[in-house]
Amino acid sequence: MDSQNTNNNNYKETRHVVIYGYTRQELSKVMRHFEDHLPEFVKITIDSSNLVTKITLTGVNSGLELLRFKMNKFQQELKGIFSEEVISTEDKTIGRVLGELLRERELTVACAESCTGGNLAHRITQAPGSSAYFLGSVVSYANDVKAEVLKVSRRDIDRYGAVSRQVAEQMALGVSKLMRSDCAISTTGIAGPDGGTKLKPVGTVWISVKYNEKIVCECLHFQGTRNEVIESATNHGMVMLINLLRNSYVMQEDFNDE
């Protein structure tokens, strides 16, 4: 909650809601009714990139208590609209939200990255104090590195391909064992613009997340440029771990790419 007094005896209040999982087109449909009912003294800005959206409400009025009441009400309405997709009600990055959860619970995390090429490590370590919970990342771009460093089964790589549930799960388990971390995130996919097939088109990414003894895995099909696929996969991996830590993770329906 941000509050300040402006020069003309008006008060200014700001509220944030950070959500994950909506495209710009989907957002415009969902938000239309909410935006239409906002009073004139409240302005809304929507900053959306790679399925992460920060909604900022800014209210300016002469009555502070009434303004705070109204702004809290609008923020609650937004939380109600996006109940399962809310990452934060403060102006925070996904990396910072994840870091605070890990720090609060005294947990550590490591990453095994193929298609994201170290971007997960970069984004996690952008948060101040990340040395308290981030142990390291193995950028296992080559299959030999997956097999020799992370102990992924060569037989599974040959049978299912590097972009598969089996390989993603073994990457997460392997890096967690290697670095003795409580949590792990792994990514393996096709960022493009080349390398796609009919069964596994460009933008296909398998992401696996481990928390203690639990491991989950998802197959995603991201749209956009190579960099957009990398950023989207990075965001999704962090959100999966956030939801797992919050006990709000919803299992993806079974996906078979064989």
GROMACS .gro file of C-alpha atoms in nm:
model
  258
    1MET     CA    1   0.000   0.000   0.000
    2ASP     CA    2   0.147   0.334  -0.113
    3SER     CA    3   0.013   0.665   0.017
    4GLN     CA    4   0.120   1.026  -0.019
    5ASN     CA    5  -0.012   1.381   0.020
    6THR     CA    6  -0.020   1.592  -0.298
    7ASN     CA    7   0.027   1.969  -0.308
    8ASN     CA    8  -0.338   2.061  -0.365
    9ASN     CA    9  -0.474   1.903  -0.043
   10ASN     CA   10  -0.555   1.580  -0.224
   11TYR     CA   11  -0.427   1.243  -0.113
   12LYS     CA   12  -0.283   0.983  -0.346
   13GLU     CA   13  -0.312   0.608  -0.285
   14THR     CA   14  -0.165   0.330  -0.497
   15ARG     CA   15  -0.252  -0.041  -0.500
   16HIS     CA   16  -0.095  -0.323  -0.698
   17VAL     CA   17  -0.200  -0.671  -0.806
   18VAL     CA   18   0.050  -0.893  -0.991
   19ILE     CA   19  -0.105  -1.188  -1.175
   20TYR     CA   20   0.023  -1.466  -1.399
   21GLY     CA   21  -0.122  -1.658  -1.692
   22TYR     CA   22  -0.318  -1.411  -1.905
   23THR     CA   23  -0.250  -1.284  -2.256
   24ARG     CA   24  -0.327  -0.920  -2.334
   25GLN     CA   25  -0.637  -1.024  -2.529
   26GLU     CA   26  -0.771  -1.234  -2.242
   27LEU     CA   27  -0.703  -0.952  -1.997
   28SER     CA   28  -0.897  -0.695  -2.196
   29LYS     CA   29  -1.206  -0.918  -2.188
   30VAL     CA   30  -1.180  -1.002  -1.819
   31MET     CA   31  -1.099  -0.647  -1.710
   32ARG     CA   32  -1.358  -0.460  -1.920
   33HIS     CA   33  -1.641  -0.466  -1.663
   34PHE     CA   34  -1.408  -0.377  -1.375
   35GLU     CA   35  -1.256  -0.083  -1.563
   36ASP     CA   36  -1.596   0.051  -1.670
   37HIS     CA   37  -1.710   0.075  -1.306
   38LEU     CA   38  -1.406   0.259  -1.169
   39PRO     CA   39  -1.479   0.617  -1.051
   40GLU     CA   40  -1.307   0.909  -1.222
   41PHE     CA   41  -1.066   0.962  -0.932
   42VAL     CA   42  -0.909   0.616  -0.988
   43LYS     CA   43  -0.676   0.549  -1.281
   44ILE     CA   44  -0.564   0.204  -1.386
   45THR     CA   45  -0.245   0.100  -1.565
   46ILE     CA   46  -0.179  -0.251  -1.693
   47ASP     CA   47   0.177  -0.364  -1.765
   48SER     CA   48   0.184  -0.710  -1.924
   49SER     CA   49   0.479  -0.911  -2.053
   50ASN     CA   50   0.522  -1.287  -2.111
   51LEU     CA   51   0.206  -1.378  -1.915
   52VAL     CA   52   0.306  -1.165  -1.613
   53THR     CA   53   0.078  -0.867  -1.555
   54LYS     CA   54   0.109  -0.585  -1.304
   55ILE     CA   55  -0.216  -0.396  -1.250
   56THR     CA   56  -0.169  -0.062  -1.076
   57LEU     CA   57  -0.457   0.142  -0.935
   58THR     CA   58  -0.387   0.508  -0.853
   59GLY     CA   59  -0.651   0.710  -0.668
   60VAL     CA   60  -0.645   1.083  -0.591
   61ASN     CA   61  -0.906   1.238  -0.357
   62SER     CA   62  -0.940   1.489  -0.076
   63GLY     CA   63  -1.069   1.243   0.185
   64LEU     CA   64  -0.791   1.009   0.296
   65GLU     CA   65  -0.995   0.754   0.493
   66LEU     CA   66  -1.261   0.720   0.222
   67LEU     CA   67  -0.991   0.698  -0.046
   68ARG     CA   68  -0.811   0.419   0.139
   69PHE     CA   69  -1.139   0.233   0.190
   70LYS     CA   70  -1.226   0.257  -0.180
   71MET     CA   71  -0.878   0.161  -0.298
   72ASN     CA   72  -0.870  -0.143  -0.068
   73LYS     CA   73  -1.212  -0.242  -0.201
   74PHE     CA   74  -1.100  -0.219  -0.564
   75GLN     CA   75  -0.785  -0.418  -0.487
   76GLN     CA   76  -0.997  -0.688  -0.322
   77GLU     CA   77  -1.223  -0.696  -0.628
   78LEU     CA   78  -0.921  -0.757  -0.850
   79LYS     CA   79  -0.800  -1.034  -0.618
   80GLY     CA   80  -1.145  -1.190  -0.646
   81ILE     CA   81  -1.142  -1.177  -1.027
   82PHE     CA   82  -0.798  -1.340  -1.048
   83SER     CA   83  -0.808  -1.545  -0.727
   84GLU     CA   84  -0.591  -1.839  -0.837
   85GLU     CA   85  -0.361  -1.630  -1.056
   86VAL     CA   86  -0.253  -1.367  -0.800
   87ILE     CA   87   0.122  -1.372  -0.741
   88SER     CA   88   0.147  -1.061  -0.522
   89THR     CA   89  -0.052  -0.761  -0.399
   90GLU     CA   90   0.265  -0.554  -0.392
   91ASP     CA   91   0.489  -0.415  -0.665
   92LYS     CA   92   0.723  -0.716  -0.676
   93THR     CA   93   0.882  -0.928  -0.945
   94ILE     CA   94   0.816  -1.301  -0.961
   95GLY     CA   95   1.181  -1.362  -0.869
   96ARG     CA   96   1.147  -1.154  -0.555
   97VAL     CA   97   0.820  -1.323  -0.452
   98LEU     CA   98   0.984  -1.664  -0.494
   99GLY     CA   99   1.291  -1.550  -0.304
  100GLU     CA  100   1.088  -1.424  -0.008
  101LEU     CA  101   0.902  -1.756   0.014
  102LEU     CA  102   1.229  -1.951   0.009
  103ARG     CA  103   1.389  -1.723   0.267
  104GLU     CA  104   1.087  -1.738   0.501
  105ARG     CA  105   1.092  -2.117   0.495
  106GLU     CA  106   1.473  -2.144   0.505
  107LEU     CA  107   1.477  -2.342   0.180
  108THR     CA  108   1.732  -2.354  -0.100
  109VAL     CA  109   1.686  -2.382  -0.476
  110ALA     CA  110   1.899  -2.490  -0.773
  111CYS     CA  111   1.825  -2.488  -1.146
  112ALA     CA  112   1.894  -2.720  -1.439
  113GLU     CA  113   1.848  -2.523  -1.760
  114SER     CA  114   1.853  -2.623  -2.120
  115CYS     CA  115   1.635  -2.394  -2.337
  116THR     CA  116   1.643  -2.104  -2.087
  117GLY     CA  117   2.024  -2.097  -2.103
  118GLY     CA  118   2.084  -1.956  -1.755
  119ASN     CA  119   1.796  -1.707  -1.758
  120LEU     CA  120   1.634  -1.870  -1.454
  121ALA     CA  121   1.953  -1.821  -1.256
  122HIS     CA  122   1.977  -1.461  -1.380
  123ARG     CA  123   1.621  -1.374  -1.282
  124ILE     CA  124   1.638  -1.540  -0.941
  125THR     CA  125   1.967  -1.370  -0.853
  126GLN     CA  126   1.833  -1.027  -0.951
  127ALA     CA  127   1.656  -1.025  -0.613
  128PRO     CA  128   1.872  -0.878  -0.333
  129GLY     CA  129   1.977  -1.138  -0.077
  130SER     CA  130   1.940  -1.430  -0.317
  131SER     CA  131   2.265  -1.581  -0.192
  132ALA     CA  132   2.066  -1.695   0.114
  133TYR     CA  133   1.865  -1.946  -0.090
  134PHE     CA  134   2.004  -1.980  -0.445
  135LEU     CA  135   2.278  -2.243  -0.474
  136GLY     CA  136   2.350  -2.248  -0.847
  137SER     CA  137   2.246  -2.357  -1.195
  138VAL     CA  138   2.367  -2.615  -1.444
  139VAL     CA  139   2.313  -2.498  -1.804
  140SER     CA  140   2.293  -2.845  -1.955
  141TYR     CA  141   2.247  -2.750  -2.318
  142ALA     CA  142   2.419  -3.058  -2.457
  143ASN     CA  143   2.281  -3.407  -2.398
  144ASP     CA  144   2.624  -3.518  -2.278
  145VAL     CA  145   2.605  -3.262  -1.998
  146LYS     CA  146   2.254  -3.377  -1.908
  147ALA     CA  147   2.381  -3.734  -1.886
  148GLU     CA  148   2.725  -3.685  -1.729
  149VAL     CA  149   2.662  -3.396  -1.489
  150LEU     CA  150   2.292  -3.436  -1.403
  151LYS     CA  151   2.284  -3.817  -1.446
  152VAL     CA  152   1.991  -3.813  -1.688
  153SER     CA  153   1.946  -4.158  -1.842
  154ARG     CA  154   2.097  -4.171  -2.193
  155ARG     CA  155   1.844  -4.440  -2.273
  156ASP     CA  156   1.558  -4.205  -2.184
  157ILE     CA  157   1.713  -3.924  -2.391
  158ASP     CA  158   1.733  -4.161  -2.690
  159ARG     CA  159   1.385  -4.302  -2.636
  160TYR     CA  160   1.184  -3.991  -2.543
  161GLY     CA  161   1.405  -3.709  -2.670
  162ALA     CA  162   1.572  -3.431  -2.473
  163VAL     CA  163   1.243  -3.238  -2.472
  164SER     CA  164   1.032  -3.474  -2.263
  165ARG     CA  165   0.880  -3.527  -1.920
  166GLN     CA  166   1.130  -3.799  -1.837
  167VAL     CA  167   1.432  -3.579  -1.908
  168ALA     CA  168   1.288  -3.269  -1.736
  169GLU     CA  169   1.213  -3.464  -1.417
  170GLN     CA  170   1.557  -3.627  -1.411
  171MET     CA  171   1.722  -3.287  -1.466
  172ALA     CA  172   1.541  -3.144  -1.163
  173LEU     CA  173   1.621  -3.445  -0.948
  174GLY     CA  174   1.982  -3.450  -1.069
  175VAL     CA  175   2.060  -3.085  -0.994
  176SER     CA  176   1.889  -3.107  -0.656
  177LYS     CA  177   2.103  -3.407  -0.564
  178LEU     CA  178   2.418  -3.248  -0.707
  179MET     CA  179   2.376  -2.925  -0.511
  180ARG     CA  180   2.187  -3.069  -0.213
  181SER     CA  181   1.902  -2.821  -0.259
  182ASP     CA  182   1.552  -2.844  -0.112
  183CYS     CA  183   1.395  -2.722  -0.437
  184ALA     CA  184   1.480  -2.735  -0.806
  185ILE     CA  185   1.350  -2.601  -1.137
  186SER     CA  186   1.441  -2.755  -1.473
  187THR     CA  187   1.364  -2.651  -1.830
  188THR     CA  188   1.409  -2.834  -2.158
  189GLY     CA  189   1.248  -2.718  -2.480
  190ILE     CA  190   1.264  -2.565  -2.826
  191ALA     CA  191   1.303  -2.187  -2.808
  192GLY     CA  192   1.332  -2.149  -3.186
  193PRO     CA  193   1.325  -2.014  -3.442
  194ASP     CA  194   1.441  -2.353  -3.573
  195GLY     CA  195   1.438  -2.705  -3.432
  196GLY     CA  196   1.066  -2.769  -3.409
  197THR     CA  197   0.884  -3.076  -3.538
  198LYS     CA  198   0.520  -3.160  -3.597
  199LEU     CA  199   0.497  -3.336  -3.259
  200LYS     CA  200   0.716  -3.083  -3.079
  201PRO     CA  201   0.679  -2.743  -3.248
  202VAL     CA  202   0.886  -2.436  -3.162
  203GLY     CA  203   0.775  -2.305  -2.824
  204THR     CA  204   0.733  -2.653  -2.669
  205VAL     CA  205   0.892  -2.658  -2.323
  206TRP     CA  206   0.886  -2.919  -2.048
  207ILE     CA  207   0.931  -2.769  -1.702
  208SER     CA  208   0.981  -2.971  -1.387
  209VAL     CA  209   0.979  -2.842  -1.030
  210LYS     CA  210   1.088  -3.024  -0.717
  211TYR     CA  211   1.010  -2.934  -0.354
  212ASN     CA  212   1.148  -3.180  -0.099
  213GLU     CA  213   1.008  -3.519  -0.204
  214LYS     CA  214   0.743  -3.383  -0.441
  215ILE     CA  215   0.810  -3.337  -0.810
  216VAL     CA  216   0.571  -3.200  -1.074
  217CYS     CA  217   0.612  -3.156  -1.448
  218GLU     CA  218   0.427  -2.962  -1.719
  219CYS     CA  219   0.441  -2.932  -2.096
  220LEU     CA  220   0.384  -2.580  -2.229
  221HIS     CA  221   0.347  -2.438  -2.579
  222PHE     CA  222   0.462  -2.077  -2.571
  223GLN     CA  223   0.412  -1.827  -2.851
  224GLY     CA  224   0.645  -1.554  -2.973
  225THR     CA  225   1.009  -1.496  -3.052
  226ARG     CA  226   1.299  -1.697  -2.915
  227ASN     CA  227   1.351  -1.446  -2.633
  228GLU     CA  228   0.979  -1.445  -2.552
  229VAL     CA  229   0.975  -1.825  -2.525
  230ILE     CA  230   1.278  -1.812  -2.294
  231GLU     CA  231   1.121  -1.542  -2.074
  232SER     CA  232   0.785  -1.722  -2.066
  233ALA     CA  233   0.946  -2.052  -1.967
  234THR     CA  234   1.146  -1.874  -1.696
  235ASN     CA  235   0.834  -1.708  -1.555
  236HIS     CA  236   0.635  -2.030  -1.563
  237GLY     CA  237   0.901  -2.230  -1.382
  238MET     CA  238   0.918  -1.977  -1.099
  239VAL     CA  239   0.538  -1.959  -1.073
  240MET     CA  240   0.516  -2.339  -1.053
  241LEU     CA  241   0.753  -2.338  -0.756
  242ILE     CA  242   0.571  -2.044  -0.592
  243ASN     CA  243   0.242  -2.235  -0.613
  244LEU     CA  244   0.402  -2.555  -0.488
  245LEU     CA  245   0.546  -2.369  -0.187
  246ARG     CA  246   0.209  -2.204  -0.120
  247ASN     CA  247   0.032  -2.541  -0.145
  248SER     CA  248  -0.183  -2.398  -0.425
  249TYR     CA  249  -0.037  -2.592  -0.715
  250VAL     CA  250  -0.294  -2.744  -0.951
  251MET     CA  251  -0.177  -3.048  -1.142
  252GLN     CA  252  -0.177  -3.017  -1.521
  253GLU     CA  253  -0.394  -3.268  -1.701
  254ASP     CA  254  -0.189  -3.562  -1.826
  255PHE     CA  255  -0.002  -3.480  -2.145
  256ASN     CA  256   0.156  -3.752  -2.350
  257ASP     CA  257   0.401  -3.649  -2.621
  258GLU     CA  258   0.503  -3.995  -2.734
   0.00000   0.00000   0.00000
